[in-house]
Amino acid sequence: MTWKGAEGNLKGKWPKRLLLMVLSAGLALAGGENAYPLPVGGEAQVELPTGPAPLVALTFDDGPRNSTTGRLLEGLELREVCSTFFLVGSRIEGSEALIQEMAAAGHQIGIHTYDHVMITDLSRQDFDLQVGKTRALLSEILGPGDYWLRPPYGIVDRSVVKWADGPLVLWSVDPEDWKDNDTGRIVAAVTEHVSDGDIILMHDIYDSSVDAALNIVDILLDRGYCFVTVEQLITLRGLQAEKGRLYTALRPAED
């Protein structure tokens, strides 16, 4: 499903539970005169929770890796969950079909530089090369688009903020799933700390991370959470994505 806002087309699949909640409330997405009401339809016999569902954006860095990323995509599809993938450009070759599958499933796709480098150490020319080469590869596979940047290691400075041609996506929950293969520890590090509006950082290149991620999804779905892409999270908070802005958590507005 595609919806429009002031920034143009925002592509992705609405989580079914959240879509029905929005429809039942008769709401449209934020965007002023450019906002489009959501189409009515879909399954009617669904028990709706009272009040807005808590939102969470699950994100993955350092891929793609055909074996683990492919298994993750299968698990997310079974659960009807969308997420956001920040891809390393040097790992894209040989995974073109997987990336097309990723996009077709409604996941947001972004850039994690070409060589997973510390971008604060780069000149402007090298920064543009790291981001531009990756964007060019994604554009060849998926067509031109807004491929947002996640800085490796989450480190930025004023120069990076100035050079960025789109939003910069960080995170608010980090289970450090790269440290070990203890799935239980990883799951607990997320589920014991997550709250409405969090952006969760994980990595889709480890088997243990994939196992943990799918377990986390199951637990949070049972708690009533709706999984959205980062772009969707910003939109659903009534905001417009801004060039050069850092995004971590997006909490609901206080009553």
PDB file of C-alpha atoms in Angstrom:
ATOM      1  CA  MET A   1       0.000   0.000   0.000  1.00  0.00           C
ATOM      2  CA  THR A   2       1.216   3.512  -0.775  1.00  0.00           C
ATOM      3  CA  TRP A   3       0.217   6.764   0.861  1.00  0.00           C
ATOM      4  CA  LYS A   4       1.199  10.336   0.128  1.00  0.00           C
ATOM      5  CA  GLY A   5       2.319  13.217   2.244  1.00  0.00           C
ATOM      6  CA  ALA A   6       4.005  16.535   1.725  1.00  0.00           C
ATOM      7  CA  GLU A   7       7.326  14.837   1.108  1.00  0.00           C
ATOM      8  CA  GLY A   8       5.986  12.680  -1.732  1.00  0.00           C
ATOM      9  CA  ASN A   9       5.293   8.982  -1.856  1.00  0.00           C
ATOM     10  CA  LEU A  10       5.873   6.974   1.305  1.00  0.00           C
ATOM     11  CA  LYS A  11       5.900   3.361   0.318  1.00  0.00           C
ATOM     12  CA  GLY A  12       5.206   0.501   2.667  1.00  0.00           C
ATOM     13  CA  LYS A  13       2.626  -1.857   3.996  1.00  0.00           C
ATOM     14  CA  TRP A  14       0.401  -0.755   6.829  1.00  0.00           C
ATOM     15  CA  PRO A  15       0.371  -3.204   9.734  1.00  0.00           C
ATOM     16  CA  LYS A  16      -3.121  -4.693   9.504  1.00  0.00           C
ATOM     17  CA  ARG A  17      -3.965  -4.074  13.161  1.00  0.00           C
ATOM     18  CA  LEU A  18      -2.883  -0.449  12.986  1.00  0.00           C
ATOM     19  CA  LEU A  19      -4.659   0.136   9.678  1.00  0.00           C
ATOM     20  CA  LEU A  20      -7.958  -1.020  11.131  1.00  0.00           C
ATOM     21  CA  MET A  21      -7.489   1.191  14.177  1.00  0.00           C
ATOM     22  CA  VAL A  22      -6.892   4.231  11.987  1.00  0.00           C
ATOM     23  CA  LEU A  23      -9.886   3.403   9.810  1.00  0.00           C
ATOM     24  CA  SER A  24     -12.128   2.853  12.791  1.00  0.00           C
ATOM     25  CA  ALA A  25     -11.226   6.285  14.125  1.00  0.00           C
ATOM     26  CA  GLY A  26     -11.843   7.900  10.736  1.00  0.00           C
ATOM     27  CA  LEU A  27      -8.380   9.420  10.691  1.00  0.00           C
ATOM     28  CA  ALA A  28      -6.142  10.473   7.821  1.00  0.00           C
ATOM     29  CA  LEU A  29      -2.391  10.752   7.842  1.00  0.00           C
ATOM     30  CA  ALA A  30      -0.821  14.071   8.697  1.00  0.00           C
ATOM     31  CA  GLY A  31       0.163  16.258   5.788  1.00  0.00           C
ATOM     32  CA  GLY A  32      -2.312  19.126   5.632  1.00  0.00           C
ATOM     33  CA  GLU A  33      -3.971  19.591   2.294  1.00  0.00           C
ATOM     34  CA  ASN A  34      -1.730  16.899   0.817  1.00  0.00           C
ATOM     35  CA  ALA A  35      -2.990  14.240   3.218  1.00  0.00           C
ATOM     36  CA  TYR A  36      -4.876  11.342   1.707  1.00  0.00           C
ATOM     37  CA  PRO A  37      -7.516   9.369   3.632  1.00  0.00           C
ATOM     38  CA  LEU A  38      -6.826   5.672   3.867  1.00  0.00           C
ATOM     39  CA  PRO A  39      -8.974   3.429   1.680  1.00  0.00           C
ATOM     40  CA  VAL A  40     -11.688   1.481   3.434  1.00  0.00           C
ATOM     41  CA  GLY A  41     -11.542  -2.268   3.113  1.00  0.00           C
ATOM     42  CA  GLY A  42      -9.853  -5.393   4.364  1.00  0.00           C
ATOM     43  CA  GLU A  43     -10.877  -7.856   6.977  1.00  0.00           C
ATOM     44  CA  ALA A  44     -13.707  -6.723   9.226  1.00  0.00           C
ATOM     45  CA  GLN A  45     -13.744  -9.362  11.958  1.00  0.00           C
ATOM     46  CA  VAL A  46     -10.786  -8.158  13.981  1.00  0.00           C
ATOM     47  CA  GLU A  47     -10.884  -7.278  17.662  1.00  0.00           C
ATOM     48  CA  LEU A  48      -9.578  -3.744  18.035  1.00  0.00           C
ATOM     49  CA  PRO A  49      -7.769  -2.645  21.200  1.00  0.00           C
ATOM     50  CA  THR A  50      -8.865   0.435  23.093  1.00  0.00           C
ATOM     51  CA  GLY A  51      -6.683   3.455  22.506  1.00  0.00           C
ATOM     52  CA  PRO A  52      -3.789   3.802  20.072  1.00  0.00           C
ATOM     53  CA  ALA A  53      -1.422   0.880  19.663  1.00  0.00           C
ATOM     54  CA  PRO A  54       2.189   1.411  20.745  1.00  0.00           C
ATOM     55  CA  LEU A  55       4.522   1.662  17.768  1.00  0.00           C
ATOM     56  CA  VAL A  56       8.028   0.338  17.314  1.00  0.00           C
ATOM     57  CA  ALA A  57      10.473   0.384  14.403  1.00  0.00           C
ATOM     58  CA  LEU A  58      12.718  -2.663  14.111  1.00  0.00           C
ATOM     59  CA  THR A  59      15.855  -1.908  12.086  1.00  0.00           C
ATOM     60  CA  PHE A  60      18.713  -4.030  10.782  1.00  0.00           C
ATOM     61  CA  ASP A  61      22.271  -3.022   9.863  1.00  0.00           C
ATOM     62  CA  ASP A  62      25.251  -4.502   8.015  1.00  0.00           C
ATOM     63  CA  GLY A  63      23.439  -6.740   5.519  1.00  0.00           C
ATOM     64  CA  PRO A  64      22.496  -8.106   3.199  1.00  0.00           C
ATOM     65  CA  ARG A  65      23.613 -11.658   3.778  1.00  0.00           C
ATOM     66  CA  ASN A  66      21.606 -14.073   1.677  1.00  0.00           C
ATOM     67  CA  SER A  67      21.296 -16.858   4.235  1.00  0.00           C
ATOM     68  CA  THR A  68      20.418 -14.910   7.360  1.00  0.00           C
ATOM     69  CA  THR A  69      18.641 -11.975   5.727  1.00  0.00           C
ATOM     70  CA  GLY A  70      16.593 -14.369   3.628  1.00  0.00           C
ATOM     71  CA  ARG A  71      15.508 -16.323   6.689  1.00  0.00           C
ATOM     72  CA  LEU A  72      14.651 -13.093   8.486  1.00  0.00           C
ATOM     73  CA  LEU A  73      12.497 -11.904   5.584  1.00  0.00           C
ATOM     74  CA  GLU A  74      10.595 -15.183   5.622  1.00  0.00           C
ATOM     75  CA  GLY A  75       9.941 -14.865   9.348  1.00  0.00           C
ATOM     76  CA  LEU A  76       8.809 -11.256   9.088  1.00  0.00           C
ATOM     77  CA  GLU A  77       6.490 -12.102   6.215  1.00  0.00           C
ATOM     78  CA  LEU A  78       4.862 -14.883   8.223  1.00  0.00           C
ATOM     79  CA  ARG A  79       4.212 -12.377  11.009  1.00  0.00           C
ATOM     80  CA  GLU A  80       3.071  -9.619   8.610  1.00  0.00           C
ATOM     81  CA  VAL A  81       5.675  -7.259  10.021  1.00  0.00           C
ATOM     82  CA  CYS A  82       7.619  -4.530   8.232  1.00  0.00           C
ATOM     83  CA  SER A  83      11.041  -3.276   9.254  1.00  0.00           C
ATOM     84  CA  THR A  84      13.887  -1.107   7.963  1.00  0.00           C
ATOM     85  CA  PHE A  85      17.161  -2.394   6.508  1.00  0.00           C
ATOM     86  CA  PHE A  86      20.312  -0.274   6.230  1.00  0.00           C
ATOM     87  CA  LEU A  87      22.529  -1.969   3.669  1.00  0.00           C
ATOM     88  CA  VAL A  88      26.291  -1.938   3.211  1.00  0.00           C
ATOM     89  CA  GLY A  89      27.032  -1.225  -0.437  1.00  0.00           C
ATOM     90  CA  SER A  90      29.954  -3.636  -0.773  1.00  0.00           C
ATOM     91  CA  ARG A  91      27.664  -6.502   0.254  1.00  0.00           C
ATOM     92  CA  ILE A  92      24.932  -5.807  -2.284  1.00  0.00           C
ATOM     93  CA  GLU A  93      26.378  -7.671  -5.274  1.00  0.00           C
ATOM     94  CA  GLY A  94      24.859 -11.145  -5.419  1.00  0.00           C
ATOM     95  CA  SER A  95      21.889 -10.138  -3.270  1.00  0.00           C
ATOM     96  CA  GLU A  96      19.931  -8.197  -5.878  1.00  0.00           C
ATOM     97  CA  ALA A  97      16.977 -10.594  -5.856  1.00  0.00           C
ATOM     98  CA  LEU A  98      16.878 -10.530  -2.066  1.00  0.00           C
ATOM     99  CA  ILE A  99      16.784  -6.733  -2.048  1.00  0.00           C
ATOM    100  CA  GLN A 100      13.943  -6.739  -4.562  1.00  0.00           C
ATOM    101  CA  GLU A 101      12.087  -9.171  -2.311  1.00  0.00           C
ATOM    102  CA  MET A 102      12.777  -6.889   0.639  1.00  0.00           C
ATOM    103  CA  ALA A 103      11.265  -3.896  -1.113  1.00  0.00           C
ATOM    104  CA  ALA A 104       8.303  -5.856  -2.472  1.00  0.00           C
ATOM    105  CA  ALA A 105       7.439  -6.957   1.068  1.00  0.00           C
ATOM    106  CA  GLY A 106       7.121  -3.329   2.175  1.00  0.00           C
ATOM    107  CA  HIS A 107      10.357  -2.960   4.125  1.00  0.00           C
ATOM    108  CA  GLN A 108      12.131   0.383   4.060  1.00  0.00           C
ATOM    109  CA  ILE A 109      15.654   0.260   2.645  1.00  0.00           C
ATOM    110  CA  GLY A 110      18.436   2.661   3.537  1.00  0.00           C
ATOM    111  CA  ILE A 111      22.183   3.168   3.294  1.00  0.00           C
ATOM    112  CA  HIS A 112      24.887   2.126   5.766  1.00  0.00           C
ATOM    113  CA  THR A 113      27.752   3.442   3.587  1.00  0.00           C
ATOM    114  CA  TYR A 114      29.620   1.355   1.027  1.00  0.00           C
ATOM    115  CA  ASP A 115      32.415   0.041   3.265  1.00  0.00           C
ATOM    116  CA  HIS A 116      30.927   0.452   6.763  1.00  0.00           C
ATOM    117  CA  VAL A 117      33.298   3.290   7.585  1.00  0.00           C
ATOM    118  CA  MET A 118      33.417   5.918  10.309  1.00  0.00           C
ATOM    119  CA  ILE A 119      31.956   8.801   8.357  1.00  0.00           C
ATOM    120  CA  THR A 120      33.267  11.472  10.722  1.00  0.00           C
ATOM    121  CA  ASP A 121      36.770  10.548   9.493  1.00  0.00           C
ATOM    122  CA  LEU A 122      35.873  11.234   5.857  1.00  0.00           C
ATOM    123  CA  SER A 123      36.362  14.228   3.634  1.00  0.00           C
ATOM    124  CA  ARG A 124      33.289  15.568   1.862  1.00  0.00           C
ATOM    125  CA  GLN A 125      34.413  13.846  -1.324  1.00  0.00           C
ATOM    126  CA  ASP A 126      34.823  10.476   0.391  1.00  0.00           C
ATOM    127  CA  PHE A 127      31.516  10.876   2.221  1.00  0.00           C
ATOM    128  CA  ASP A 128      29.722  11.497  -1.058  1.00  0.00           C
ATOM    129  CA  LEU A 129      31.465   8.468  -2.558  1.00  0.00           C
ATOM    130  CA  GLN A 130      30.491   6.130   0.298  1.00  0.00           C
ATOM    131  CA  VAL A 131      26.869   7.217   0.193  1.00  0.00           C
ATOM    132  CA  GLY A 132      26.626   7.798  -3.548  1.00  0.00           C
ATOM    133  CA  LYS A 133      28.014   4.413  -4.599  1.00  0.00           C
ATOM    134  CA  THR A 134      25.529   2.628  -2.374  1.00  0.00           C
ATOM    135  CA  ARG A 135      22.640   4.783  -3.568  1.00  0.00           C
ATOM    136  CA  ALA A 136      23.597   4.080  -7.183  1.00  0.00           C
ATOM    137  CA  LEU A 137      23.533   0.317  -6.576  1.00  0.00           C
ATOM    138  CA  LEU A 138      20.146   0.497  -4.879  1.00  0.00           C
ATOM    139  CA  SER A 139      18.805   2.687  -7.669  1.00  0.00           C
ATOM    140  CA  GLU A 140      19.916   0.125 -10.249  1.00  0.00           C
ATOM    141  CA  ILE A 141      18.018  -2.587  -8.396  1.00  0.00           C
ATOM    142  CA  LEU A 142      14.958  -0.710  -7.154  1.00  0.00           C
ATOM    143  CA  GLY A 143      14.894   2.552  -9.076  1.00  0.00           C
ATOM    144  CA  PRO A 144      15.534   6.062  -7.776  1.00  0.00           C
ATOM    145  CA  GLY A 145      14.279   6.714  -4.274  1.00  0.00           C
ATOM    146  CA  ASP A 146      14.908   8.326  -0.924  1.00  0.00           C
ATOM    147  CA  TYR A 147      17.436   5.989   0.673  1.00  0.00           C
ATOM    148  CA  TRP A 148      18.024   7.341   4.164  1.00  0.00           C
ATOM    149  CA  LEU A 149      21.391   7.054   5.885  1.00  0.00           C
ATOM    150  CA  ARG A 150      22.282   5.311   9.105  1.00  0.00           C
ATOM    151  CA  PRO A 151      25.819   6.311  10.101  1.00  0.00           C
ATOM    152  CA  PRO A 152      27.970   3.311  11.052  1.00  0.00           C
ATOM    153  CA  TYR A 153      28.579   3.198  14.807  1.00  0.00           C
ATOM    154  CA  GLY A 154      25.947   5.923  15.196  1.00  0.00           C
ATOM    155  CA  ILE A 155      28.592   8.643  15.185  1.00  0.00           C
ATOM    156  CA  VAL A 156      27.989  11.954  13.435  1.00  0.00           C
ATOM    157  CA  ASP A 157      29.291  15.501  13.614  1.00  0.00           C
ATOM    158  CA  ARG A 158      28.259  18.871  12.246  1.00  0.00           C
ATOM    159  CA  SER A 159      29.846  18.150   8.879  1.00  0.00           C
ATOM    160  CA  VAL A 160      27.877  14.925   8.438  1.00  0.00           C
ATOM    161  CA  VAL A 161      24.643  16.682   9.365  1.00  0.00           C
ATOM    162  CA  LYS A 162      25.430  19.358   6.772  1.00  0.00           C
ATOM    163  CA  TRP A 163      26.432  16.887   4.048  1.00  0.00           C
ATOM    164  CA  ALA A 164      23.509  14.502   4.468  1.00  0.00           C
ATOM    165  CA  ASP A 165      20.891  14.794   1.740  1.00  0.00           C
ATOM    166  CA  GLY A 166      18.195  13.138   3.838  1.00  0.00           C
ATOM    167  CA  PRO A 167      17.318  12.127   7.407  1.00  0.00           C
ATOM    168  CA  LEU A 168      19.921  10.427   9.617  1.00  0.00           C
ATOM    169  CA  VAL A 169      18.501   7.432  11.463  1.00  0.00           C
ATOM    170  CA  LEU A 170      19.983   6.413  14.804  1.00  0.00           C
ATOM    171  CA  TRP A 171      18.283   4.274  17.466  1.00  0.00           C
ATOM    172  CA  SER A 172      17.011   4.223  21.028  1.00  0.00           C
ATOM    173  CA  VAL A 173      17.284   0.511  21.935  1.00  0.00           C
ATOM    174  CA  ASP A 174      20.509  -1.415  21.266  1.00  0.00           C
ATOM    175  CA  PRO A 175      20.770  -5.027  22.508  1.00  0.00           C
ATOM    176  CA  GLU A 176      24.356  -5.247  21.194  1.00  0.00           C
ATOM    177  CA  ASP A 177      23.468  -8.432  19.358  1.00  0.00           C
ATOM    178  CA  TRP A 178      26.910  -8.506  17.746  1.00  0.00           C
ATOM    179  CA  LYS A 179      28.664  -9.199  21.059  1.00  0.00           C
ATOM    180  CA  ASP A 180      27.632 -12.841  21.462  1.00  0.00           C
ATOM    181  CA  ASN A 181      25.134 -15.442  20.260  1.00  0.00           C
ATOM    182  CA  ASP A 182      23.105 -15.510  23.478  1.00  0.00           C
ATOM    183  CA  THR A 183      19.621 -15.222  22.019  1.00  0.00           C
ATOM    184  CA  GLY A 184      17.957 -15.013  25.424  1.00  0.00           C
ATOM    185  CA  ARG A 185      20.132 -12.092  26.495  1.00  0.00           C
ATOM    186  CA  ILE A 186      19.438 -10.247  23.242  1.00  0.00           C
ATOM    187  CA  VAL A 187      15.688 -10.754  23.545  1.00  0.00           C
ATOM    188  CA  ALA A 188      15.642  -9.562  27.155  1.00  0.00           C
ATOM    189  CA  ALA A 189      17.759  -6.512  26.312  1.00  0.00           C
ATOM    190  CA  VAL A 190      14.979  -5.368  23.997  1.00  0.00           C
ATOM    191  CA  THR A 191      11.763  -6.594  25.580  1.00  0.00           C
ATOM    192  CA  GLU A 192      12.662  -5.379  29.085  1.00  0.00           C
ATOM    193  CA  HIS A 193      13.397  -1.840  27.910  1.00  0.00           C
ATOM    194  CA  VAL A 194      11.289  -1.117  24.822  1.00  0.00           C
ATOM    195  CA  SER A 195       8.507   1.459  24.875  1.00  0.00           C
ATOM    196  CA  ASP A 196       6.187   3.235  22.475  1.00  0.00           C
ATOM    197  CA  GLY A 197       8.118   4.970  19.693  1.00  0.00           C
ATOM    198  CA  ASP A 198      11.451   3.198  20.049  1.00  0.00           C
ATOM    199  CA  ILE A 199      13.773   2.466  17.140  1.00  0.00           C
ATOM    200  CA  ILE A 200      15.485  -0.878  17.768  1.00  0.00           C
ATOM    201  CA  LEU A 201      18.947  -1.596  16.357  1.00  0.00           C
ATOM    202  CA  MET A 202      19.812  -5.148  15.309  1.00  0.00           C
ATOM    203  CA  HIS A 203      21.961  -6.877  12.681  1.00  0.00           C
ATOM    204  CA  ASP A 204      20.704  -9.336  10.081  1.00  0.00           C
ATOM    205  CA  ILE A 205      24.051 -11.014   9.431  1.00  0.00           C
ATOM    206  CA  TYR A 206      24.047 -13.287  12.499  1.00  0.00           C
ATOM    207  CA  ASP A 207      21.888 -16.376  12.953  1.00  0.00           C
ATOM    208  CA  SER A 208      21.457 -15.604  16.642  1.00  0.00           C
ATOM    209  CA  SER A 209      20.244 -12.101  15.802  1.00  0.00           C
ATOM    210  CA  VAL A 210      17.638 -13.444  13.399  1.00  0.00           C
ATOM    211  CA  ASP A 211      16.407 -15.910  16.024  1.00  0.00           C
ATOM    212  CA  ALA A 212      16.273 -13.149  18.623  1.00  0.00           C
ATOM    213  CA  ALA A 213      14.555 -10.677  16.305  1.00  0.00           C
ATOM    214  CA  LEU A 214      11.725 -13.062  15.464  1.00  0.00           C
ATOM    215  CA  ASN A 215      11.314 -13.903  19.145  1.00  0.00           C
ATOM    216  CA  ILE A 216      11.174 -10.186  19.951  1.00  0.00           C
ATOM    217  CA  VAL A 217       8.520  -9.670  17.286  1.00  0.00           C
ATOM    218  CA  ASP A 218       6.376 -12.451  18.743  1.00  0.00           C
ATOM    219  CA  ILE A 219       6.643 -11.064  22.277  1.00  0.00           C
ATOM    220  CA  LEU A 220       5.886  -7.478  21.300  1.00  0.00           C
ATOM    221  CA  LEU A 221       3.006  -8.471  19.043  1.00  0.00           C
ATOM    222  CA  ASP A 222       1.506 -10.270  22.031  1.00  0.00           C
ATOM    223  CA  ARG A 223       1.876  -7.028  24.002  1.00  0.00           C
ATOM    224  CA  GLY A 224      -0.083  -5.150  21.355  1.00  0.00           C
ATOM    225  CA  TYR A 225       2.767  -3.397  19.574  1.00  0.00           C
ATOM    226  CA  CYS A 226       2.569  -2.515  15.890  1.00  0.00           C
ATOM    227  CA  PHE A 227       5.768  -2.752  13.870  1.00  0.00           C
ATOM    228  CA  VAL A 228       6.352   0.034  11.362  1.00  0.00           C
ATOM    229  CA  THR A 229       9.219   1.315   9.237  1.00  0.00           C
ATOM    230  CA  VAL A 230      11.123   4.365  10.422  1.00  0.00           C
ATOM    231  CA  GLU A 231       9.473   6.416   7.695  1.00  0.00           C
ATOM    232  CA  GLN A 232       6.045   5.241   8.799  1.00  0.00           C
ATOM    233  CA  LEU A 233       6.869   5.982  12.434  1.00  0.00           C
ATOM    234  CA  ILE A 234       7.720   9.579  11.603  1.00  0.00           C
ATOM    235  CA  THR A 235       4.554   9.978   9.547  1.00  0.00           C
ATOM    236  CA  LEU A 236       2.318   8.403  12.168  1.00  0.00           C
ATOM    237  CA  ARG A 237       3.664  10.850  14.742  1.00  0.00           C
ATOM    238  CA  GLY A 238       2.341  13.627  12.515  1.00  0.00           C
ATOM    239  CA  LEU A 239       5.822  14.749  11.460  1.00  0.00           C
ATOM    240  CA  GLN A 240       7.639  15.245   8.179  1.00  0.00           C
ATOM    241  CA  ALA A 241      11.106  13.780   7.698  1.00  0.00           C
ATOM    242  CA  GLU A 242      13.756  16.497   7.595  1.00  0.00           C
ATOM    243  CA  LYS A 243      17.085  16.569   5.812  1.00  0.00           C
ATOM    244  CA  GLY A 244      20.020  16.349   8.198  1.00  0.00           C
ATOM    245  CA  ARG A 245      17.873  15.661  11.246  1.00  0.00           C
ATOM    246  CA  LEU A 246      18.822  12.869  13.651  1.00  0.00           C
ATOM    247  CA  TYR A 247      16.033  10.437  14.549  1.00  0.00           C
ATOM    248  CA  THR A 248      16.173   8.176  17.586  1.00  0.00           C
ATOM    249  CA  ALA A 249      12.894   7.500  19.379  1.00  0.00           C
ATOM    250  CA  LEU A 250       9.622   9.159  18.372  1.00  0.00           C
ATOM    251  CA  ARG A 251       7.405   9.203  21.432  1.00  0.00           C
ATOM    252  CA  PRO A 252       3.658   9.812  21.279  1.00  0.00           C
ATOM    253  CA  ALA A 253       2.517  13.339  21.980  1.00  0.00           C
ATOM    254  CA  GLU A 254       1.431  13.986  25.550  1.00  0.00           C
ATOM    255  CA  ASP A 255      -2.277  14.552  26.089  1.00  0.00           C
TER     256      ASP A 255
END
